[in-house]
Amino acid sequence: MANPHTAFLTVSIIFTVIASGPKQCVSTKTFTLVNYCDETIWPGITHGENFGSGGFTLKPGQSAVYPASDGWNGRIWARTGCNFDKKGSGCKCKTGDCGSSINCTGPGSPPATIAEFTLGALDYYDVSLVDGFNLPIAVQAFNGTGNCSSAGCDGDLRQSCPSQLAMKDGDKVIACQSACSVFNTDEYCCRGMHADPITCLPSNYAKGFKQVCPAAYSFAFDDPTSIITCTGASFAVIFCASR
Ligand SMILES: *[C@@H]1O[C@H](CO)[C@@H](O)[C@H](O)[C@H]1NC(C)=O
Ligand SMILES: *[C@@H]1O[C@H](CO)[C@@H](O)[C@H](O)[C@H]1NC(C)=O
Ligand SMILES: *[C@@H]1O[C@H](CO)[C@@H](O)[C@H](O)[C@H]1NC(C)=O
């Protein structure tokens, strides 16, 4: 595995550059999205008032900075294998698709790794594998107070995905589906008799996800400590942090 400190250092440098720029309104938080993957990704963003128009292109090594309002809540994920024309219209992306436009018109379709945020006086954030996994996502909080630890990981579940859950494009595993979407049982989906934290236990599949990515939410009633709180921070959402 490559050195995760490299990614951290690079992001720290980005933030030093931001910090030395003109002062911004205190209620504005910035999101820096960084693509360390070796492929182009098209981040998708829900509820995107004033935030990247709901989606954009991010080439390998590129980053993009967006302000988000204090009350913003939504999800950030990566689309892969898209084919948009110059106007931003196109057909389906291979993973994380959210409509036929570069600007998402709906949530990302599973399987996709999802970073979830609820911003307010206290910001809540987590990385969820409940809808499966397509790319590693790590969320880092900068300059906040409170717990503010990192969510998600740089582990690549595609490499250890059980064959029953693998989504392939030719021979290549492009995503790892959740056991709920493949088997669709109440037990795996935490429905019916299993719709509460006492009867919805982590499956062996969810345990495997947690092993590769301990700081992510791996099933519907995963330990709530996977949701982290922080006040006043700006965020980096890093795709493929280990590269
Ligand atoms: C970080 O926090 C310090 C102290 O509160 C503040 O002076 C500085 O402007 C903050 N930097 C950013 C990037 O928010
Ligand atoms: C996406 O949003 C941007 C900014 O609002 C807009 O200029 C562009 O035309 C939109 N693209 C499509 C394909 O809807
Ligand atoms: C922050 O929360 C995480 C997840 O609950 C926990 O593992 C970590 O120890 C906490 N860190 C601090 C500094 O409190």
PDB file of C-alpha atoms and ligand atoms in Angstrom:
ATOM      1  CA  MET A   1       0.000   0.000   0.000  1.00  0.00           C
ATOM      2  CA  ALA A   2       1.243   3.508  -0.768  1.00  0.00           C
ATOM      3  CA  ASN A   3       1.925   5.982   1.995  1.00  0.00           C
ATOM      4  CA  PRO A   4      -1.249   7.653   3.317  1.00  0.00           C
ATOM      5  CA  HIS A   5       0.851  10.464   4.767  1.00  0.00           C
ATOM      6  CA  THR A   6       1.594  11.665   1.256  1.00  0.00           C
ATOM      7  CA  ALA A   7      -2.115  12.239   0.697  1.00  0.00           C
ATOM      8  CA  PHE A   8      -2.442  13.958   4.067  1.00  0.00           C
ATOM      9  CA  LEU A   9       0.526  16.220   3.371  1.00  0.00           C
ATOM     10  CA  THR A  10      -0.767  17.205  -0.049  1.00  0.00           C
ATOM     11  CA  VAL A  11      -4.151  18.071   1.420  1.00  0.00           C
ATOM     12  CA  SER A  12      -2.480  20.046   4.218  1.00  0.00           C
ATOM     13  CA  ILE A  13      -0.681  22.053   1.567  1.00  0.00           C
ATOM     14  CA  ILE A  14      -3.955  22.725  -0.237  1.00  0.00           C
ATOM     15  CA  PHE A  15      -5.447  23.996   3.008  1.00  0.00           C
ATOM     16  CA  THR A  16      -2.471  26.200   3.770  1.00  0.00           C
ATOM     17  CA  VAL A  17      -3.037  27.824   0.384  1.00  0.00           C
ATOM     18  CA  ILE A  18      -6.737  28.306   1.171  1.00  0.00           C
ATOM     19  CA  ALA A  19      -5.993  29.662   4.654  1.00  0.00           C
ATOM     20  CA  SER A  20      -3.667  32.316   3.277  1.00  0.00           C
ATOM     21  CA  GLY A  21      -6.313  33.531   0.793  1.00  0.00           C
ATOM     22  CA  PRO A  22      -8.899  36.240   1.490  1.00  0.00           C
ATOM     23  CA  LYS A  23     -10.957  35.697   4.672  1.00  0.00           C
ATOM     24  CA  GLN A  24     -14.334  34.069   4.094  1.00  0.00           C
ATOM     25  CA  CYS A  25     -17.584  34.495   5.967  1.00  0.00           C
ATOM     26  CA  VAL A  26     -17.450  32.312   9.117  1.00  0.00           C
ATOM     27  CA  SER A  27     -20.649  30.470   8.258  1.00  0.00           C
ATOM     28  CA  THR A  28     -19.193  29.219   4.974  1.00  0.00           C
ATOM     29  CA  LYS A  29     -17.481  25.855   5.058  1.00  0.00           C
ATOM     30  CA  THR A  30     -15.329  24.646   2.268  1.00  0.00           C
ATOM     31  CA  PHE A  31     -15.209  21.208   0.740  1.00  0.00           C
ATOM     32  CA  THR A  32     -12.070  20.205  -1.102  1.00  0.00           C
ATOM     33  CA  LEU A  33     -12.556  17.151  -3.287  1.00  0.00           C
ATOM     34  CA  VAL A  34      -9.340  15.407  -4.264  1.00  0.00           C
ATOM     35  CA  ASN A  35      -8.951  12.670  -6.868  1.00  0.00           C
ATOM     36  CA  TYR A  36      -5.946  10.436  -6.185  1.00  0.00           C
ATOM     37  CA  CYS A  37      -7.438   7.606  -8.251  1.00  0.00           C
ATOM     38  CA  ASP A  38      -5.698   6.632 -11.487  1.00  0.00           C
ATOM     39  CA  GLU A  39      -8.928   7.224 -13.415  1.00  0.00           C
ATOM     40  CA  THR A  40     -11.146  10.226 -14.042  1.00  0.00           C
ATOM     41  CA  ILE A  41     -14.108  10.399 -11.696  1.00  0.00           C
ATOM     42  CA  TRP A  42     -17.267  12.494 -11.806  1.00  0.00           C
ATOM     43  CA  PRO A  43     -18.147  13.366  -8.201  1.00  0.00           C
ATOM     44  CA  GLY A  44     -21.877  13.474  -7.553  1.00  0.00           C
ATOM     45  CA  ILE A  45     -23.380  15.788  -4.938  1.00  0.00           C
ATOM     46  CA  THR A  46     -26.965  15.789  -3.696  1.00  0.00           C
ATOM     47  CA  HIS A  47     -29.037  18.752  -2.651  1.00  0.00           C
ATOM     48  CA  GLY A  48     -26.439  20.864  -4.327  1.00  0.00           C
ATOM     49  CA  GLU A  49     -27.546  24.434  -3.737  1.00  0.00           C
ATOM     50  CA  ASN A  50     -24.465  26.456  -4.496  1.00  0.00           C
ATOM     51  CA  PHE A  51     -22.308  23.377  -4.543  1.00  0.00           C
ATOM     52  CA  GLY A  52     -20.683  22.261  -7.777  1.00  0.00           C
ATOM     53  CA  SER A  53     -24.082  22.200  -9.590  1.00  0.00           C
ATOM     54  CA  GLY A  54     -24.514  18.622  -8.377  1.00  0.00           C
ATOM     55  CA  GLY A  55     -21.597  17.121 -10.227  1.00  0.00           C
ATOM     56  CA  PHE A  56     -18.438  17.776 -12.193  1.00  0.00           C
ATOM     57  CA  THR A  57     -15.367  16.125 -13.698  1.00  0.00           C
ATOM     58  CA  LEU A  58     -12.238  15.471 -11.646  1.00  0.00           C
ATOM     59  CA  LYS A  59      -9.222  14.076 -13.476  1.00  0.00           C
ATOM     60  CA  PRO A  60      -6.478  12.050 -11.742  1.00  0.00           C
ATOM     61  CA  GLY A  61      -4.505  14.333  -9.406  1.00  0.00           C
ATOM     62  CA  GLN A  62      -7.007  17.185  -9.634  1.00  0.00           C
ATOM     63  CA  SER A  63      -8.798  18.832  -6.745  1.00  0.00           C
ATOM     64  CA  ALA A  64     -11.710  21.253  -6.557  1.00  0.00           C
ATOM     65  CA  VAL A  65     -12.844  23.547  -3.748  1.00  0.00           C
ATOM     66  CA  TYR A  66     -16.483  24.462  -3.121  1.00  0.00           C
ATOM     67  CA  PRO A  67     -18.183  26.451  -0.392  1.00  0.00           C
ATOM     68  CA  ALA A  68     -21.205  24.891   1.322  1.00  0.00           C
ATOM     69  CA  SER A  69     -23.755  26.739   3.381  1.00  0.00           C
ATOM     70  CA  ASP A  70     -24.014  26.108   7.114  1.00  0.00           C
ATOM     71  CA  GLY A  71     -27.239  24.153   6.851  1.00  0.00           C
ATOM     72  CA  TRP A  72     -26.170  21.984   3.941  1.00  0.00           C
ATOM     73  CA  ASN A  73     -26.785  18.324   4.239  1.00  0.00           C
ATOM     74  CA  GLY A  74     -26.205  15.772   1.584  1.00  0.00           C
ATOM     75  CA  ARG A  75     -24.077  13.090   0.092  1.00  0.00           C
ATOM     76  CA  ILE A  76     -20.897  13.088  -1.953  1.00  0.00           C
ATOM     77  CA  TRP A  77     -19.760  10.098  -3.977  1.00  0.00           C
ATOM     78  CA  ALA A  78     -17.830   9.231  -7.121  1.00  0.00           C
ATOM     79  CA  ARG A  79     -19.239   8.233 -10.474  1.00  0.00           C
ATOM     80  CA  THR A  80     -16.940   6.107 -12.611  1.00  0.00           C
ATOM     81  CA  GLY A  81     -16.902   5.133 -16.266  1.00  0.00           C
ATOM     82  CA  CYS A  82     -19.059   8.041 -17.438  1.00  0.00           C
ATOM     83  CA  ASN A  83     -19.249   9.284 -20.977  1.00  0.00           C
ATOM     84  CA  PHE A  84     -20.610  12.826 -21.102  1.00  0.00           C
ATOM     85  CA  ASP A  85     -20.591  14.997 -24.197  1.00  0.00           C
ATOM     86  CA  LYS A  86     -19.304  18.586 -24.244  1.00  0.00           C
ATOM     87  CA  LYS A  87     -22.641  19.849 -22.931  1.00  0.00           C
ATOM     88  CA  GLY A  88     -22.530  17.441 -19.984  1.00  0.00           C
ATOM     89  CA  SER A  89     -25.224  15.082 -21.224  1.00  0.00           C
ATOM     90  CA  GLY A  90     -24.619  11.401 -21.635  1.00  0.00           C
ATOM     91  CA  CYS A  91     -25.567   7.842 -20.986  1.00  0.00           C
ATOM     92  CA  LYS A  92     -25.188   5.851 -17.813  1.00  0.00           C
ATOM     93  CA  CYS A  93     -22.027   5.910 -15.728  1.00  0.00           C
ATOM     94  CA  LYS A  94     -20.716   2.439 -14.861  1.00  0.00           C
ATOM     95  CA  THR A  95     -21.023   3.132 -11.113  1.00  0.00           C
ATOM     96  CA  GLY A  96     -22.709   5.823  -9.003  1.00  0.00           C
ATOM     97  CA  ASP A  97     -24.991   7.003 -11.815  1.00  0.00           C
ATOM     98  CA  CYS A  98     -27.436   9.791 -10.903  1.00  0.00           C
ATOM     99  CA  GLY A  99     -29.280  10.671 -14.114  1.00  0.00           C
ATOM    100  CA  SER A 100     -28.179  11.370 -17.650  1.00  0.00           C
ATOM    101  CA  SER A 101     -26.443  14.675 -16.877  1.00  0.00           C
ATOM    102  CA  ILE A 102     -23.132  15.694 -15.373  1.00  0.00           C
ATOM    103  CA  ASN A 103     -25.319  17.585 -12.840  1.00  0.00           C
ATOM    104  CA  CYS A 104     -26.882  14.870 -10.711  1.00  0.00           C
ATOM    105  CA  THR A 105     -30.664  14.790 -10.717  1.00  0.00           C
ATOM    106  CA  GLY A 106     -30.991  11.989  -8.187  1.00  0.00           C
ATOM    107  CA  PRO A 107     -29.080   9.985  -5.594  1.00  0.00           C
ATOM    108  CA  GLY A 108     -26.188   7.827  -6.753  1.00  0.00           C
ATOM    109  CA  SER A 109     -27.325   4.349  -7.674  1.00  0.00           C
ATOM    110  CA  PRO A 110     -25.713   1.550  -5.702  1.00  0.00           C
ATOM    111  CA  PRO A 111     -23.129   0.167  -5.402  1.00  0.00           C
ATOM    112  CA  ALA A 112     -21.316   3.327  -4.347  1.00  0.00           C
ATOM    113  CA  THR A 113     -19.253   4.479  -1.392  1.00  0.00           C
ATOM    114  CA  ILE A 114     -21.006   7.544   0.051  1.00  0.00           C
ATOM    115  CA  ALA A 115     -19.758  10.392   2.245  1.00  0.00           C
ATOM    116  CA  GLU A 116     -22.694  11.833   4.213  1.00  0.00           C
ATOM    117  CA  PHE A 117     -22.777  15.271   5.836  1.00  0.00           C
ATOM    118  CA  THR A 118     -25.202  17.216   8.003  1.00  0.00           C
ATOM    119  CA  LEU A 119     -23.831  20.674   8.651  1.00  0.00           C
ATOM    120  CA  GLY A 120     -25.021  22.895  11.467  1.00  0.00           C
ATOM    121  CA  ALA A 121     -23.789  24.233  14.789  1.00  0.00           C
ATOM    122  CA  LEU A 122     -22.427  20.717  15.095  1.00  0.00           C
ATOM    123  CA  ASP A 123     -21.415  18.943  11.883  1.00  0.00           C
ATOM    124  CA  TYR A 124     -22.087  15.226  11.518  1.00  0.00           C
ATOM    125  CA  TYR A 125     -20.300  13.159   8.925  1.00  0.00           C
ATOM    126  CA  ASP A 126     -19.645   9.568   8.019  1.00  0.00           C
ATOM    127  CA  VAL A 127     -18.661   7.356   5.123  1.00  0.00           C
ATOM    128  CA  SER A 128     -21.237   4.683   4.366  1.00  0.00           C
ATOM    129  CA  LEU A 129     -20.770   1.283   2.737  1.00  0.00           C
ATOM    130  CA  VAL A 130     -24.440   0.414   3.289  1.00  0.00           C
ATOM    131  CA  ASP A 131     -25.057   0.901  -0.458  1.00  0.00           C
ATOM    132  CA  GLY A 132     -21.875  -0.963  -1.381  1.00  0.00           C
ATOM    133  CA  PHE A 133     -18.461   0.247  -2.439  1.00  0.00           C
ATOM    134  CA  ASN A 134     -17.066   1.627  -5.684  1.00  0.00           C
ATOM    135  CA  LEU A 135     -13.984   3.671  -4.673  1.00  0.00           C
ATOM    136  CA  PRO A 136     -12.137   4.396  -1.429  1.00  0.00           C
ATOM    137  CA  ILE A 137     -13.300   7.650   0.196  1.00  0.00           C
ATOM    138  CA  ALA A 138     -11.663   9.293   3.200  1.00  0.00           C
ATOM    139  CA  VAL A 139     -13.123  12.395   4.851  1.00  0.00           C
ATOM    140  CA  GLN A 140     -10.789  14.632   6.842  1.00  0.00           C
ATOM    141  CA  ALA A 141     -11.857  17.622   8.929  1.00  0.00           C
ATOM    142  CA  PHE A 142      -9.511  20.581   9.205  1.00  0.00           C
ATOM    143  CA  ASN A 143      -9.346  23.239  11.894  1.00  0.00           C
ATOM    144  CA  GLY A 144     -12.480  22.145  13.700  1.00  0.00           C
ATOM    145  CA  THR A 145     -13.070  21.591  17.406  1.00  0.00           C
ATOM    146  CA  GLY A 146     -14.456  18.410  18.936  1.00  0.00           C
ATOM    147  CA  ASN A 147     -13.782  14.858  17.870  1.00  0.00           C
ATOM    148  CA  CYS A 148     -13.143  15.683  14.178  1.00  0.00           C
ATOM    149  CA  SER A 149     -11.481  12.359  13.421  1.00  0.00           C
ATOM    150  CA  SER A 150     -11.275  11.020   9.880  1.00  0.00           C
ATOM    151  CA  ALA A 151     -14.064   8.908   8.412  1.00  0.00           C
ATOM    152  CA  GLY A 152     -13.830   6.287   5.709  1.00  0.00           C
ATOM    153  CA  CYS A 153     -10.552   4.831   4.589  1.00  0.00           C
ATOM    154  CA  ASP A 154      -8.122   4.209   1.789  1.00  0.00           C
ATOM    155  CA  GLY A 155      -8.703   0.431   1.765  1.00  0.00           C
ATOM    156  CA  ASP A 156      -9.954  -0.903  -1.541  1.00  0.00           C
ATOM    157  CA  LEU A 157     -12.813  -3.341  -1.013  1.00  0.00           C
ATOM    158  CA  ARG A 158     -12.884  -4.196  -4.698  1.00  0.00           C
ATOM    159  CA  GLN A 159      -9.759  -6.279  -4.136  1.00  0.00           C
ATOM    160  CA  SER A 160     -11.289  -8.381  -1.353  1.00  0.00           C
ATOM    161  CA  CYS A 161     -14.892  -8.399  -2.570  1.00  0.00           C
ATOM    162  CA  PRO A 162     -16.551 -11.845  -2.220  1.00  0.00           C
ATOM    163  CA  SER A 163     -17.311 -13.130  -5.740  1.00  0.00           C
ATOM    164  CA  GLN A 164     -21.086 -13.222  -5.048  1.00  0.00           C
ATOM    165  CA  LEU A 165     -21.034  -9.469  -4.407  1.00  0.00           C
ATOM    166  CA  ALA A 166     -18.621  -8.393  -7.135  1.00  0.00           C
ATOM    167  CA  MET A 167     -19.838  -6.143  -9.940  1.00  0.00           C
ATOM    168  CA  LYS A 168     -17.663  -6.635 -12.985  1.00  0.00           C
ATOM    169  CA  ASP A 169     -16.917  -4.819 -16.194  1.00  0.00           C
ATOM    170  CA  GLY A 170     -15.310  -7.563 -18.260  1.00  0.00           C
ATOM    171  CA  ASP A 171     -12.784  -9.178 -15.926  1.00  0.00           C
ATOM    172  CA  LYS A 172     -12.351  -6.109 -13.753  1.00  0.00           C
ATOM    173  CA  VAL A 173     -14.200  -5.751 -10.435  1.00  0.00           C
ATOM    174  CA  ILE A 174     -15.524  -2.188 -10.596  1.00  0.00           C
ATOM    175  CA  ALA A 175     -17.585  -2.263  -7.409  1.00  0.00           C
ATOM    176  CA  CYS A 176     -18.574  -4.442  -4.464  1.00  0.00           C
ATOM    177  CA  GLN A 177     -22.323  -4.672  -3.851  1.00  0.00           C
ATOM    178  CA  SER A 178     -23.956  -4.842  -0.444  1.00  0.00           C
ATOM    179  CA  ALA A 179     -25.338  -8.203   0.665  1.00  0.00           C
ATOM    180  CA  CYS A 180     -28.762  -6.501   0.891  1.00  0.00           C
ATOM    181  CA  SER A 181     -28.828  -5.563  -2.786  1.00  0.00           C
ATOM    182  CA  VAL A 182     -27.629  -9.006  -3.909  1.00  0.00           C
ATOM    183  CA  PHE A 183     -29.673 -11.306  -1.621  1.00  0.00           C
ATOM    184  CA  ASN A 184     -32.518  -8.895  -0.762  1.00  0.00           C
ATOM    185  CA  THR A 185     -33.525 -10.648   2.463  1.00  0.00           C
ATOM    186  CA  ASP A 186     -34.946  -8.962   5.587  1.00  0.00           C
ATOM    187  CA  GLU A 187     -31.917 -10.188   7.499  1.00  0.00           C
ATOM    188  CA  TYR A 188     -29.345  -8.583   5.201  1.00  0.00           C
ATOM    189  CA  CYS A 189     -31.469  -5.461   4.636  1.00  0.00           C
ATOM    190  CA  CYS A 190     -32.439  -4.906   8.306  1.00  0.00           C
ATOM    191  CA  ARG A 191     -36.164  -5.033   7.445  1.00  0.00           C
ATOM    192  CA  GLY A 192     -39.187  -6.779   8.912  1.00  0.00           C
ATOM    193  CA  MET A 193     -38.180  -8.760  12.008  1.00  0.00           C
ATOM    194  CA  HIS A 194     -34.674  -7.374  11.613  1.00  0.00           C
ATOM    195  CA  ALA A 195     -35.608  -3.692  11.514  1.00  0.00           C
ATOM    196  CA  ASP A 196     -33.957  -2.700  14.770  1.00  0.00           C
ATOM    197  CA  PRO A 197     -30.443  -2.592  16.201  1.00  0.00           C
ATOM    198  CA  ILE A 198     -30.988  -5.653  18.410  1.00  0.00           C
ATOM    199  CA  THR A 199     -32.080  -8.062  15.666  1.00  0.00           C
ATOM    200  CA  CYS A 200     -30.081  -6.574  12.787  1.00  0.00           C
ATOM    201  CA  LEU A 201     -26.610  -7.957  13.332  1.00  0.00           C
ATOM    202  CA  PRO A 202     -23.614  -7.481  11.070  1.00  0.00           C
ATOM    203  CA  SER A 203     -23.430 -10.262   8.474  1.00  0.00           C
ATOM    204  CA  ASN A 204     -20.115 -11.870   7.618  1.00  0.00           C
ATOM    205  CA  TYR A 205     -20.159  -9.665   4.526  1.00  0.00           C
ATOM    206  CA  ALA A 206     -20.591  -6.498   6.623  1.00  0.00           C
ATOM    207  CA  LYS A 207     -17.821  -7.713   8.938  1.00  0.00           C
ATOM    208  CA  GLY A 208     -15.561  -8.114   5.896  1.00  0.00           C
ATOM    209  CA  PHE A 209     -16.335  -4.537   4.841  1.00  0.00           C
ATOM    210  CA  LYS A 210     -15.585  -3.293   8.353  1.00  0.00           C
ATOM    211  CA  GLN A 211     -12.271  -5.116   8.373  1.00  0.00           C
ATOM    212  CA  VAL A 212     -11.072  -3.294   5.247  1.00  0.00           C
ATOM    213  CA  CYS A 213     -12.599   0.025   6.270  1.00  0.00           C
ATOM    214  CA  PRO A 214     -13.068   0.242  10.065  1.00  0.00           C
ATOM    215  CA  ALA A 215     -13.984   3.954  10.136  1.00  0.00           C
ATOM    216  CA  ALA A 216     -16.982   3.516   7.832  1.00  0.00           C
ATOM    217  CA  TYR A 217     -20.605   2.657   8.427  1.00  0.00           C
ATOM    218  CA  SER A 218     -20.932  -0.901   7.102  1.00  0.00           C
ATOM    219  CA  PHE A 219     -24.595  -1.871   7.678  1.00  0.00           C
ATOM    220  CA  ALA A 220     -27.854  -0.167   8.582  1.00  0.00           C
ATOM    221  CA  PHE A 221     -27.444  -0.408  12.357  1.00  0.00           C
ATOM    222  CA  ASP A 222     -23.699  -0.221  12.572  1.00  0.00           C
ATOM    223  CA  ASP A 223     -22.187   1.213  15.732  1.00  0.00           C
ATOM    224  CA  PRO A 224     -23.242   4.886  15.789  1.00  0.00           C
ATOM    225  CA  THR A 225     -19.678   5.855  16.710  1.00  0.00           C
ATOM    226  CA  SER A 226     -18.983   5.571  12.963  1.00  0.00           C
ATOM    227  CA  ILE A 227     -20.730   8.944  12.736  1.00  0.00           C
ATOM    228  CA  ILE A 228     -18.298  11.639  13.790  1.00  0.00           C
ATOM    229  CA  THR A 229     -19.056  15.139  15.039  1.00  0.00           C
ATOM    230  CA  CYS A 230     -17.001  18.292  14.698  1.00  0.00           C
ATOM    231  CA  THR A 231     -17.576  22.037  14.959  1.00  0.00           C
ATOM    232  CA  GLY A 232     -16.374  24.743  12.600  1.00  0.00           C
ATOM    233  CA  ALA A 233     -14.254  22.576  10.333  1.00  0.00           C
ATOM    234  CA  SER A 234     -13.623  22.594   6.636  1.00  0.00           C
ATOM    235  CA  PHE A 235     -13.582  19.234   4.936  1.00  0.00           C
ATOM    236  CA  ALA A 236     -11.515  17.293   2.452  1.00  0.00           C
ATOM    237  CA  VAL A 237     -13.144  14.391   0.631  1.00  0.00           C
ATOM    238  CA  ILE A 238     -10.334  12.277  -0.754  1.00  0.00           C
ATOM    239  CA  PHE A 239     -10.917   9.593  -3.349  1.00  0.00           C
ATOM    240  CA  CYS A 240      -8.290   6.765  -3.369  1.00  0.00           C
ATOM    241  CA  ALA A 241      -6.217   8.338  -0.580  1.00  0.00           C
ATOM    242  CA  SER A 242      -3.593   5.580  -0.597  1.00  0.00           C
ATOM    243  CA  ARG A 243      -2.377   6.176  -4.096  1.00  0.00           C
TER     244      ARG A 243
HETATM  245  C1  LIG B   1      -8.146  27.839  11.713  1.00  0.00           C
HETATM  246  O1  LIG B   1      -8.373  28.249  13.042  1.00  0.00           O
HETATM  247  C2  LIG B   1      -7.660  29.400  13.435  1.00  0.00           C
HETATM  248  C3  LIG B   1      -7.893  29.644  14.928  1.00  0.00           C
HETATM  249  O2  LIG B   1      -9.259  29.587  15.235  1.00  0.00           O
HETATM  250  C4  LIG B   1      -8.098  30.579  12.556  1.00  0.00           C
HETATM  251  O3  LIG B   1      -7.372  31.725  12.895  1.00  0.00           O
HETATM  252  C5  LIG B   1      -7.827  30.224  11.079  1.00  0.00           C
HETATM  253  O4  LIG B   1      -8.300  31.247  10.234  1.00  0.00           O
HETATM  254  C6  LIG B   1      -8.532  28.913  10.711  1.00  0.00           C
HETATM  255  N1  LIG B   1      -8.168  28.509   9.368  1.00  0.00           N
HETATM  256  C7  LIG B   1      -9.076  28.016   8.490  1.00  0.00           C
HETATM  257  C8  LIG B   1      -8.535  27.543   7.175  1.00  0.00           C
HETATM  258  O5  LIG B   1     -10.266  27.925   8.736  1.00  0.00           O
HETATM  259  C1  LIG B   2     -25.017  21.877 -15.211  1.00  0.00           C
HETATM  260  O1  LIG B   2     -25.042  22.990 -14.345  1.00  0.00           O
HETATM  261  C2  LIG B   2     -24.291  24.096 -14.827  1.00  0.00           C
HETATM  262  C3  LIG B   2     -24.262  25.152 -13.749  1.00  0.00           C
HETATM  263  O2  LIG B   2     -25.537  25.391 -13.235  1.00  0.00           O
HETATM  264  C4  LIG B   2     -24.929  24.582 -16.138  1.00  0.00           C
HETATM  265  O3  LIG B   2     -24.191  25.663 -16.657  1.00  0.00           O
HETATM  266  C5  LIG B   2     -24.931  23.439 -17.157  1.00  0.00           C
HETATM  267  O4  LIG B   2     -25.599  23.829 -18.325  1.00  0.00           O
HETATM  268  C6  LIG B   2     -25.603  22.197 -16.580  1.00  0.00           C
HETATM  269  N1  LIG B   2     -25.401  21.097 -17.504  1.00  0.00           N
HETATM  270  C7  LIG B   2     -26.383  20.259 -17.858  1.00  0.00           C
HETATM  271  C8  LIG B   2     -26.019  19.204 -18.850  1.00  0.00           C
HETATM  272  O5  LIG B   2     -27.507  20.311 -17.381  1.00  0.00           O
HETATM  273  C1  LIG B   3     -13.521  10.206  17.884  1.00  0.00           C
HETATM  274  O1  LIG B   3     -14.546   9.283  17.566  1.00  0.00           O
HETATM  275  C2  LIG B   3     -14.072   8.062  17.038  1.00  0.00           C
HETATM  276  C3  LIG B   3     -15.277   7.234  16.615  1.00  0.00           C
HETATM  277  O2  LIG B   3     -16.207   7.159  17.632  1.00  0.00           O
HETATM  278  C4  LIG B   3     -13.223   7.361  18.099  1.00  0.00           C
HETATM  279  O3  LIG B   3     -12.738   6.141  17.584  1.00  0.00           O
HETATM  280  C5  LIG B   3     -12.064   8.278  18.447  1.00  0.00           C
HETATM  281  O4  LIG B   3     -11.303   7.700  19.478  1.00  0.00           O
HETATM  282  C6  LIG B   3     -12.547   9.654  18.882  1.00  0.00           C
HETATM  283  N1  LIG B   3     -11.389  10.540  18.971  1.00  0.00           N
HETATM  284  C7  LIG B   3     -11.262  11.460  19.916  1.00  0.00           C
HETATM  285  C8  LIG B   3     -10.053  12.320  19.812  1.00  0.00           C
HETATM  286  O5  LIG B   3     -12.081  11.605  20.811  1.00  0.00           O
END
